[in-house]
């Protein structure tokens, strides 16, 4: 398994995929941290909350770009023949999914660590960073499943278009429009979880309400992700390729 994951990473070596997982999180973290340091008019709470909301909103589009490129690499290999001729397609799909999520974990750790170091938190927020990282990764697994399928079926344009639409929906659902429904819309999960998690630290007296929201999300997300993975494996095992090979 490890050799197959390493082989998948080698495919990405000459693409922008490794760099987008390094430069993008570090760059955004540095920009926001510097902004917070040079503009004391904004509180630590305001800057930090805004930073994690931006991360959450951006995830659908970034994932769309990444999945689009991952599928494009297979398309260039004789119009998916490397995939279609493989007798263990389910395993191949899992390897691709795991490798992308591993890269995401690295990116999330960088985004949080760089920001926390440059823009020090008040006491008692170390656990918040840990939870934020866990929630960001766990809330995006379904998005990877969705965008990988769209990228293989319809190509780069479709998955990026979907990602742009999801970003707009995610931003909209940060307002009152999202109250009570965001748990049912995967594109809203990362951003709304960051808001809810930060509110738990800011307003501990209301933690039972926030905990109930997160519990509902976890039940829906766990079920949806497992079902999505199961259906994706069945689909990929029977997929016959794309006629245009784009």
PDB file of C-alpha atoms in Angstrom:
ATOM      1  CA  UNK A   1       0.000   0.000   0.000  1.00  0.00           C
ATOM      2  CA  UNK A   2       2.747   2.459   0.942  1.00  0.00           C
ATOM      3  CA  UNK A   3       4.578   1.789  -2.313  1.00  0.00           C
ATOM      4  CA  UNK A   4       1.416   2.496  -4.288  1.00  0.00           C
ATOM      5  CA  UNK A   5       0.838   5.742  -2.399  1.00  0.00           C
ATOM      6  CA  UNK A   6       4.434   6.763  -3.063  1.00  0.00           C
ATOM      7  CA  UNK A   7       3.975   5.929  -6.744  1.00  0.00           C
ATOM      8  CA  UNK A   8       0.902   8.184  -6.757  1.00  0.00           C
ATOM      9  CA  UNK A   9       2.938  10.995  -5.235  1.00  0.00           C
ATOM     10  CA  UNK A  10       5.546  10.550  -7.957  1.00  0.00           C
ATOM     11  CA  UNK A  11       2.840  11.251 -10.549  1.00  0.00           C
ATOM     12  CA  UNK A  12       2.298  14.638  -8.942  1.00  0.00           C
ATOM     13  CA  UNK A  13       5.992  15.506  -8.797  1.00  0.00           C
ATOM     14  CA  UNK A  14       6.077  17.467 -12.072  1.00  0.00           C
ATOM     15  CA  UNK A  15       2.727  19.196 -11.530  1.00  0.00           C
ATOM     16  CA  UNK A  16       1.535  22.115  -9.421  1.00  0.00           C
ATOM     17  CA  UNK A  17      -0.130  19.762  -6.926  1.00  0.00           C
ATOM     18  CA  UNK A  18       2.753  19.606  -4.398  1.00  0.00           C
ATOM     19  CA  UNK A  19       3.234  23.356  -4.623  1.00  0.00           C
ATOM     20  CA  UNK A  20      -0.406  24.299  -4.155  1.00  0.00           C
ATOM     21  CA  UNK A  21      -0.368  22.308  -0.915  1.00  0.00           C
ATOM     22  CA  UNK A  22       2.716  24.213   0.277  1.00  0.00           C
ATOM     23  CA  UNK A  23       2.609  27.732  -1.132  1.00  0.00           C
ATOM     24  CA  UNK A  24      -1.128  28.381  -0.847  1.00  0.00           C
ATOM     25  CA  UNK A  25      -1.585  27.599   2.886  1.00  0.00           C
ATOM     26  CA  UNK A  26       1.665  29.294   3.877  1.00  0.00           C
ATOM     27  CA  UNK A  27       0.951  32.325   1.691  1.00  0.00           C
ATOM     28  CA  UNK A  28      -2.569  32.861   3.024  1.00  0.00           C
ATOM     29  CA  UNK A  29      -1.422  32.338   6.620  1.00  0.00           C
ATOM     30  CA  UNK A  30       1.389  34.883   6.255  1.00  0.00           C
ATOM     31  CA  UNK A  31      -0.844  37.476   4.575  1.00  0.00           C
ATOM     32  CA  UNK A  32      -3.593  37.252   7.195  1.00  0.00           C
ATOM     33  CA  UNK A  33      -1.131  37.156  10.103  1.00  0.00           C
ATOM     34  CA  UNK A  34       0.700  40.235   8.816  1.00  0.00           C
ATOM     35  CA  UNK A  35      -2.631  41.974   8.293  1.00  0.00           C
ATOM     36  CA  UNK A  36      -3.578  41.240  11.886  1.00  0.00           C
ATOM     37  CA  UNK A  37      -0.240  42.501  13.203  1.00  0.00           C
ATOM     38  CA  UNK A  38      -0.218  45.789  11.281  1.00  0.00           C
ATOM     39  CA  UNK A  39      -3.885  46.624  11.892  1.00  0.00           C
ATOM     40  CA  UNK A  40      -4.379  46.654  15.664  1.00  0.00           C
ATOM     41  CA  UNK A  41      -7.862  48.085  15.149  1.00  0.00           C
ATOM     42  CA  UNK A  42      -8.974  44.516  14.445  1.00  0.00           C
ATOM     43  CA  UNK A  43      -9.100  42.211  17.449  1.00  0.00           C
ATOM     44  CA  UNK A  44      -7.341  38.856  17.617  1.00  0.00           C
ATOM     45  CA  UNK A  45     -10.741  37.191  17.718  1.00  0.00           C
ATOM     46  CA  UNK A  46     -11.927  38.988  14.585  1.00  0.00           C
ATOM     47  CA  UNK A  47      -8.804  38.238  12.547  1.00  0.00           C
ATOM     48  CA  UNK A  48      -8.588  34.605  13.641  1.00  0.00           C
ATOM     49  CA  UNK A  49     -12.272  33.918  13.078  1.00  0.00           C
ATOM     50  CA  UNK A  50     -12.087  35.548   9.647  1.00  0.00           C
ATOM     51  CA  UNK A  51      -8.999  33.538   8.729  1.00  0.00           C
ATOM     52  CA  UNK A  52     -10.589  30.190   9.470  1.00  0.00           C
ATOM     53  CA  UNK A  53     -13.780  31.199   7.696  1.00  0.00           C
ATOM     54  CA  UNK A  54     -11.750  32.053   4.592  1.00  0.00           C
ATOM     55  CA  UNK A  55     -10.048  28.664   4.765  1.00  0.00           C
ATOM     56  CA  UNK A  56     -13.406  26.931   5.007  1.00  0.00           C
ATOM     57  CA  UNK A  57     -14.958  28.894   2.150  1.00  0.00           C
ATOM     58  CA  UNK A  58     -11.977  28.308  -0.155  1.00  0.00           C
ATOM     59  CA  UNK A  59     -11.832  24.542   0.287  1.00  0.00           C
ATOM     60  CA  UNK A  60     -14.464  23.539  -2.314  1.00  0.00           C
ATOM     61  CA  UNK A  61     -12.709  25.439  -5.115  1.00  0.00           C
ATOM     62  CA  UNK A  62      -9.206  24.329  -4.107  1.00  0.00           C
ATOM     63  CA  UNK A  63     -10.374  20.713  -3.910  1.00  0.00           C
ATOM     64  CA  UNK A  64     -12.023  21.068  -7.324  1.00  0.00           C
ATOM     65  CA  UNK A  65      -8.757  22.278  -8.873  1.00  0.00           C
ATOM     66  CA  UNK A  66      -6.752  19.503  -7.207  1.00  0.00           C
ATOM     67  CA  UNK A  67      -9.159  16.719  -8.184  1.00  0.00           C
ATOM     68  CA  UNK A  68      -9.377  18.096 -11.709  1.00  0.00           C
ATOM     69  CA  UNK A  69      -5.611  17.902 -12.082  1.00  0.00           C
ATOM     70  CA  UNK A  70      -5.452  14.408 -10.569  1.00  0.00           C
ATOM     71  CA  UNK A  71      -8.023  13.172 -13.087  1.00  0.00           C
ATOM     72  CA  UNK A  72      -6.281  15.009 -15.917  1.00  0.00           C
ATOM     73  CA  UNK A  73      -3.080  13.071 -15.238  1.00  0.00           C
ATOM     74  CA  UNK A  74      -4.986   9.836 -15.790  1.00  0.00           C
ATOM     75  CA  UNK A  75      -6.646  11.239 -18.910  1.00  0.00           C
ATOM     76  CA  UNK A  76      -3.240  11.972 -20.417  1.00  0.00           C
ATOM     77  CA  UNK A  77      -2.213   8.356 -19.888  1.00  0.00           C
ATOM     78  CA  UNK A  78      -3.699   7.124 -23.179  1.00  0.00           C
ATOM     79  CA  UNK A  79      -7.213   8.308 -22.382  1.00  0.00           C
ATOM     80  CA  UNK A  80      -7.494   6.594 -19.006  1.00  0.00           C
ATOM     81  CA  UNK A  81      -6.188   3.277 -20.339  1.00  0.00           C
ATOM     82  CA  UNK A  82      -3.893   2.894 -17.324  1.00  0.00           C
ATOM     83  CA  UNK A  83      -6.968   3.032 -15.115  1.00  0.00           C
ATOM     84  CA  UNK A  84      -9.343   1.093 -17.343  1.00  0.00           C
ATOM     85  CA  UNK A  85      -6.888  -1.758 -17.880  1.00  0.00           C
ATOM     86  CA  UNK A  86      -6.175  -2.127 -14.179  1.00  0.00           C
ATOM     87  CA  UNK A  87      -7.749  -5.185 -12.596  1.00  0.00           C
ATOM     88  CA  UNK A  88      -7.903  -3.554  -9.157  1.00  0.00           C
ATOM     89  CA  UNK A  89      -9.675  -0.315  -9.858  1.00  0.00           C
ATOM     90  CA  UNK A  90     -11.167   0.011  -6.388  1.00  0.00           C
ATOM     91  CA  UNK A  91      -7.729  -0.163  -4.856  1.00  0.00           C
ATOM     92  CA  UNK A  92      -6.435   2.357  -7.379  1.00  0.00           C
ATOM     93  CA  UNK A  93      -9.245   4.757  -6.507  1.00  0.00           C
ATOM     94  CA  UNK A  94      -8.584   4.403  -2.777  1.00  0.00           C
ATOM     95  CA  UNK A  95      -4.889   5.077  -3.300  1.00  0.00           C
ATOM     96  CA  UNK A  96      -5.669   8.251  -5.222  1.00  0.00           C
ATOM     97  CA  UNK A  97      -8.145   9.412  -2.583  1.00  0.00           C
ATOM     98  CA  UNK A  98      -5.792   8.652   0.309  1.00  0.00           C
ATOM     99  CA  UNK A  99      -2.859  10.406  -1.359  1.00  0.00           C
ATOM    100  CA  UNK A 100      -4.901  13.568  -1.940  1.00  0.00           C
ATOM    101  CA  UNK A 101      -6.185  13.609   1.637  1.00  0.00           C
ATOM    102  CA  UNK A 102      -2.639  13.094   2.928  1.00  0.00           C
ATOM    103  CA  UNK A 103      -1.560  16.167   0.974  1.00  0.00           C
ATOM    104  CA  UNK A 104      -4.532  18.028   2.418  1.00  0.00           C
ATOM    105  CA  UNK A 105      -3.500  17.112   5.960  1.00  0.00           C
ATOM    106  CA  UNK A 106      -0.043  18.567   5.311  1.00  0.00           C
ATOM    107  CA  UNK A 107      -1.578  21.746   3.886  1.00  0.00           C
ATOM    108  CA  UNK A 108      -3.987  22.173   6.814  1.00  0.00           C
ATOM    109  CA  UNK A 109      -1.193  21.652   9.345  1.00  0.00           C
ATOM    110  CA  UNK A 110       0.917  24.269   7.572  1.00  0.00           C
ATOM    111  CA  UNK A 111      -1.964  26.741   7.363  1.00  0.00           C
ATOM    112  CA  UNK A 112      -2.686  26.458  11.081  1.00  0.00           C
ATOM    113  CA  UNK A 113       0.904  26.213  12.349  1.00  0.00           C
ATOM    114  CA  UNK A 114       2.238  29.164  10.341  1.00  0.00           C
ATOM    115  CA  UNK A 115      -0.699  31.358  11.331  1.00  0.00           C
ATOM    116  CA  UNK A 116      -0.459  30.381  15.008  1.00  0.00           C
ATOM    117  CA  UNK A 117       3.280  31.089  15.103  1.00  0.00           C
ATOM    118  CA  UNK A 118       3.084  34.450  13.341  1.00  0.00           C
ATOM    119  CA  UNK A 119      -0.087  35.621  15.055  1.00  0.00           C
ATOM    120  CA  UNK A 120       0.091  34.177  18.581  1.00  0.00           C
ATOM    121  CA  UNK A 121      -3.135  33.110  20.188  1.00  0.00           C
ATOM    122  CA  UNK A 122      -4.434  34.058  23.560  1.00  0.00           C
ATOM    123  CA  UNK A 123      -4.040  31.411  26.219  1.00  0.00           C
ATOM    124  CA  UNK A 124      -6.381  28.473  25.983  1.00  0.00           C
ATOM    125  CA  UNK A 125      -6.612  28.306  22.205  1.00  0.00           C
ATOM    126  CA  UNK A 126      -4.153  25.496  21.487  1.00  0.00           C
ATOM    127  CA  UNK A 127      -6.953  22.936  21.611  1.00  0.00           C
ATOM    128  CA  UNK A 128      -8.980  25.116  19.241  1.00  0.00           C
ATOM    129  CA  UNK A 129      -6.270  24.790  16.592  1.00  0.00           C
ATOM    130  CA  UNK A 130      -6.236  21.013  16.995  1.00  0.00           C
ATOM    131  CA  UNK A 131      -9.998  20.749  16.663  1.00  0.00           C
ATOM    132  CA  UNK A 132      -9.994  23.159  13.724  1.00  0.00           C
ATOM    133  CA  UNK A 133      -7.509  20.989  11.844  1.00  0.00           C
ATOM    134  CA  UNK A 134      -9.465  17.812  12.543  1.00  0.00           C
ATOM    135  CA  UNK A 135     -12.756  19.379  11.477  1.00  0.00           C
ATOM    136  CA  UNK A 136     -11.303  20.896   8.299  1.00  0.00           C
ATOM    137  CA  UNK A 137      -9.957  17.543   7.142  1.00  0.00           C
ATOM    138  CA  UNK A 138     -12.949  15.447   8.178  1.00  0.00           C
ATOM    139  CA  UNK A 139     -15.464  17.889   6.694  1.00  0.00           C
ATOM    140  CA  UNK A 140     -13.837  17.831   3.253  1.00  0.00           C
ATOM    141  CA  UNK A 141     -13.581  14.075   2.639  1.00  0.00           C
ATOM    142  CA  UNK A 142     -17.010  14.067   0.989  1.00  0.00           C
ATOM    143  CA  UNK A 143     -15.958  16.963  -1.265  1.00  0.00           C
ATOM    144  CA  UNK A 144     -12.975  14.944  -2.498  1.00  0.00           C
ATOM    145  CA  UNK A 145     -15.276  12.037  -3.343  1.00  0.00           C
ATOM    146  CA  UNK A 146     -17.675  14.320  -5.174  1.00  0.00           C
ATOM    147  CA  UNK A 147     -15.071  16.256  -7.153  1.00  0.00           C
ATOM    148  CA  UNK A 148     -13.054  13.191  -8.103  1.00  0.00           C
ATOM    149  CA  UNK A 149     -16.164  11.665  -9.635  1.00  0.00           C
ATOM    150  CA  UNK A 150     -17.101  14.868 -11.477  1.00  0.00           C
ATOM    151  CA  UNK A 151     -13.530  15.320 -12.715  1.00  0.00           C
ATOM    152  CA  UNK A 152     -13.328  11.791 -14.108  1.00  0.00           C
ATOM    153  CA  UNK A 153     -16.787  11.961 -15.656  1.00  0.00           C
ATOM    154  CA  UNK A 154     -16.825  15.468 -17.098  1.00  0.00           C
ATOM    155  CA  UNK A 155     -13.340  16.956 -16.855  1.00  0.00           C
ATOM    156  CA  UNK A 156     -11.638  19.998 -15.371  1.00  0.00           C
ATOM    157  CA  UNK A 157     -14.148  22.610 -16.439  1.00  0.00           C
ATOM    158  CA  UNK A 158     -17.083  20.881 -14.793  1.00  0.00           C
ATOM    159  CA  UNK A 159     -15.404  20.259 -11.452  1.00  0.00           C
ATOM    160  CA  UNK A 160     -13.981  23.799 -11.244  1.00  0.00           C
ATOM    161  CA  UNK A 161     -17.360  25.237 -12.191  1.00  0.00           C
ATOM    162  CA  UNK A 162     -18.943  23.189  -9.423  1.00  0.00           C
ATOM    163  CA  UNK A 163     -16.244  24.385  -7.027  1.00  0.00           C
ATOM    164  CA  UNK A 164     -16.971  28.040  -7.817  1.00  0.00           C
ATOM    165  CA  UNK A 165     -20.680  27.462  -7.259  1.00  0.00           C
ATOM    166  CA  UNK A 166     -19.946  25.727  -3.940  1.00  0.00           C
ATOM    167  CA  UNK A 167     -17.792  28.640  -2.777  1.00  0.00           C
ATOM    168  CA  UNK A 168     -20.662  31.046  -3.417  1.00  0.00           C
ATOM    169  CA  UNK A 169     -23.111  28.781  -1.593  1.00  0.00           C
ATOM    170  CA  UNK A 170     -20.681  28.328   1.303  1.00  0.00           C
ATOM    171  CA  UNK A 171     -20.269  32.092   1.686  1.00  0.00           C
ATOM    172  CA  UNK A 172     -24.036  32.613   1.539  1.00  0.00           C
ATOM    173  CA  UNK A 173     -24.667  29.967   4.182  1.00  0.00           C
ATOM    174  CA  UNK A 174     -22.356  31.750   6.620  1.00  0.00           C
ATOM    175  CA  UNK A 175     -25.197  34.235   6.998  1.00  0.00           C
ATOM    176  CA  UNK A 176     -28.554  33.572   8.594  1.00  0.00           C
ATOM    177  CA  UNK A 177     -29.611  31.683   5.465  1.00  0.00           C
ATOM    178  CA  UNK A 178     -27.501  28.762   6.609  1.00  0.00           C
ATOM    179  CA  UNK A 179     -28.956  28.388  10.082  1.00  0.00           C
ATOM    180  CA  UNK A 180     -30.541  24.991  10.484  1.00  0.00           C
ATOM    181  CA  UNK A 181     -29.662  23.742   6.988  1.00  0.00           C
ATOM    182  CA  UNK A 182     -25.869  23.947   6.657  1.00  0.00           C
ATOM    183  CA  UNK A 183     -25.408  20.448   8.076  1.00  0.00           C
ATOM    184  CA  UNK A 184     -27.154  19.049   4.989  1.00  0.00           C
ATOM    185  CA  UNK A 185     -24.950  20.854   2.423  1.00  0.00           C
ATOM    186  CA  UNK A 186     -21.373  19.483   2.241  1.00  0.00           C
ATOM    187  CA  UNK A 187     -19.908  22.597   0.626  1.00  0.00           C
ATOM    188  CA  UNK A 188     -20.905  24.577   3.737  1.00  0.00           C
ATOM    189  CA  UNK A 189     -19.375  22.166   6.236  1.00  0.00           C
ATOM    190  CA  UNK A 190     -15.802  23.534   6.485  1.00  0.00           C
ATOM    191  CA  UNK A 191     -16.728  27.207   6.872  1.00  0.00           C
ATOM    192  CA  UNK A 192     -19.714  26.741   9.181  1.00  0.00           C
ATOM    193  CA  UNK A 193     -17.776  24.330  11.379  1.00  0.00           C
ATOM    194  CA  UNK A 194     -15.059  26.945  11.821  1.00  0.00           C
ATOM    195  CA  UNK A 195     -17.655  29.518  12.873  1.00  0.00           C
ATOM    196  CA  UNK A 196     -19.348  27.101  15.266  1.00  0.00           C
ATOM    197  CA  UNK A 197     -16.076  25.908  16.759  1.00  0.00           C
ATOM    198  CA  UNK A 198     -14.817  29.451  17.324  1.00  0.00           C
ATOM    199  CA  UNK A 199     -18.128  30.430  18.910  1.00  0.00           C
ATOM    200  CA  UNK A 200     -17.739  27.525  21.342  1.00  0.00           C
ATOM    201  CA  UNK A 201     -14.476  29.031  22.571  1.00  0.00           C
ATOM    202  CA  UNK A 202     -15.891  32.554  22.670  1.00  0.00           C
ATOM    203  CA  UNK A 203     -19.223  31.707  24.317  1.00  0.00           C
ATOM    204  CA  UNK A 204     -18.740  28.631  26.521  1.00  0.00           C
ATOM    205  CA  UNK A 205     -22.082  29.267  28.216  1.00  0.00           C
ATOM    206  CA  UNK A 206     -23.791  28.327  24.936  1.00  0.00           C
ATOM    207  CA  UNK A 207     -21.729  25.198  24.320  1.00  0.00           C
ATOM    208  CA  UNK A 208     -24.701  22.790  24.573  1.00  0.00           C
ATOM    209  CA  UNK A 209     -26.313  24.536  21.582  1.00  0.00           C
ATOM    210  CA  UNK A 210     -23.115  24.469  19.526  1.00  0.00           C
ATOM    211  CA  UNK A 211     -22.400  20.871  20.534  1.00  0.00           C
ATOM    212  CA  UNK A 212     -25.848  19.848  19.334  1.00  0.00           C
ATOM    213  CA  UNK A 213     -25.164  21.464  15.944  1.00  0.00           C
ATOM    214  CA  UNK A 214     -21.834  19.658  15.607  1.00  0.00           C
ATOM    215  CA  UNK A 215     -23.381  16.356  16.688  1.00  0.00           C
ATOM    216  CA  UNK A 216     -26.042  16.640  13.979  1.00  0.00           C
ATOM    217  CA  UNK A 217     -23.349  17.464  11.427  1.00  0.00           C
ATOM    218  CA  UNK A 218     -21.171  14.516  12.493  1.00  0.00           C
ATOM    219  CA  UNK A 219     -24.047  12.062  12.113  1.00  0.00           C
ATOM    220  CA  UNK A 220     -24.907  13.363   8.644  1.00  0.00           C
ATOM    221  CA  UNK A 221     -21.295  13.727   7.489  1.00  0.00           C
ATOM    222  CA  UNK A 222     -20.235  10.276   8.670  1.00  0.00           C
ATOM    223  CA  UNK A 223     -23.174   8.579   6.966  1.00  0.00           C
ATOM    224  CA  UNK A 224     -22.866  10.618   3.762  1.00  0.00           C
ATOM    225  CA  UNK A 225     -19.104  10.079   3.482  1.00  0.00           C
ATOM    226  CA  UNK A 226     -19.342   6.327   4.020  1.00  0.00           C
ATOM    227  CA  UNK A 227     -22.176   6.050   1.503  1.00  0.00           C
ATOM    228  CA  UNK A 228     -20.303   8.278  -0.937  1.00  0.00           C
ATOM    229  CA  UNK A 229     -17.171   6.155  -0.641  1.00  0.00           C
ATOM    230  CA  UNK A 230     -19.135   2.938  -1.158  1.00  0.00           C
ATOM    231  CA  UNK A 231     -20.938   4.268  -4.241  1.00  0.00           C
ATOM    232  CA  UNK A 232     -17.741   5.804  -5.633  1.00  0.00           C
ATOM    233  CA  UNK A 233     -15.902   2.495  -5.437  1.00  0.00           C
ATOM    234  CA  UNK A 234     -18.734   0.697  -7.234  1.00  0.00           C
ATOM    235  CA  UNK A 235     -18.925   3.405  -9.893  1.00  0.00           C
ATOM    236  CA  UNK A 236     -15.161   3.558 -10.499  1.00  0.00           C
ATOM    237  CA  UNK A 237     -14.954  -0.216 -10.806  1.00  0.00           C
ATOM    238  CA  UNK A 238     -17.537  -0.147 -13.614  1.00  0.00           C
ATOM    239  CA  UNK A 239     -16.583   3.130 -15.262  1.00  0.00           C
ATOM    240  CA  UNK A 240     -15.853   2.857 -18.987  1.00  0.00           C
ATOM    241  CA  UNK A 241     -13.914   6.068 -19.463  1.00  0.00           C
ATOM    242  CA  UNK A 242     -14.688   9.392 -21.080  1.00  0.00           C
ATOM    243  CA  UNK A 243     -15.126   9.621 -24.826  1.00  0.00           C
ATOM    244  CA  UNK A 244     -13.224  12.883 -25.248  1.00  0.00           C
ATOM    245  CA  UNK A 245     -10.364  11.909 -22.930  1.00  0.00           C
ATOM    246  CA  UNK A 246     -10.069  15.480 -21.695  1.00  0.00           C
TER     247      UNK A 246
END
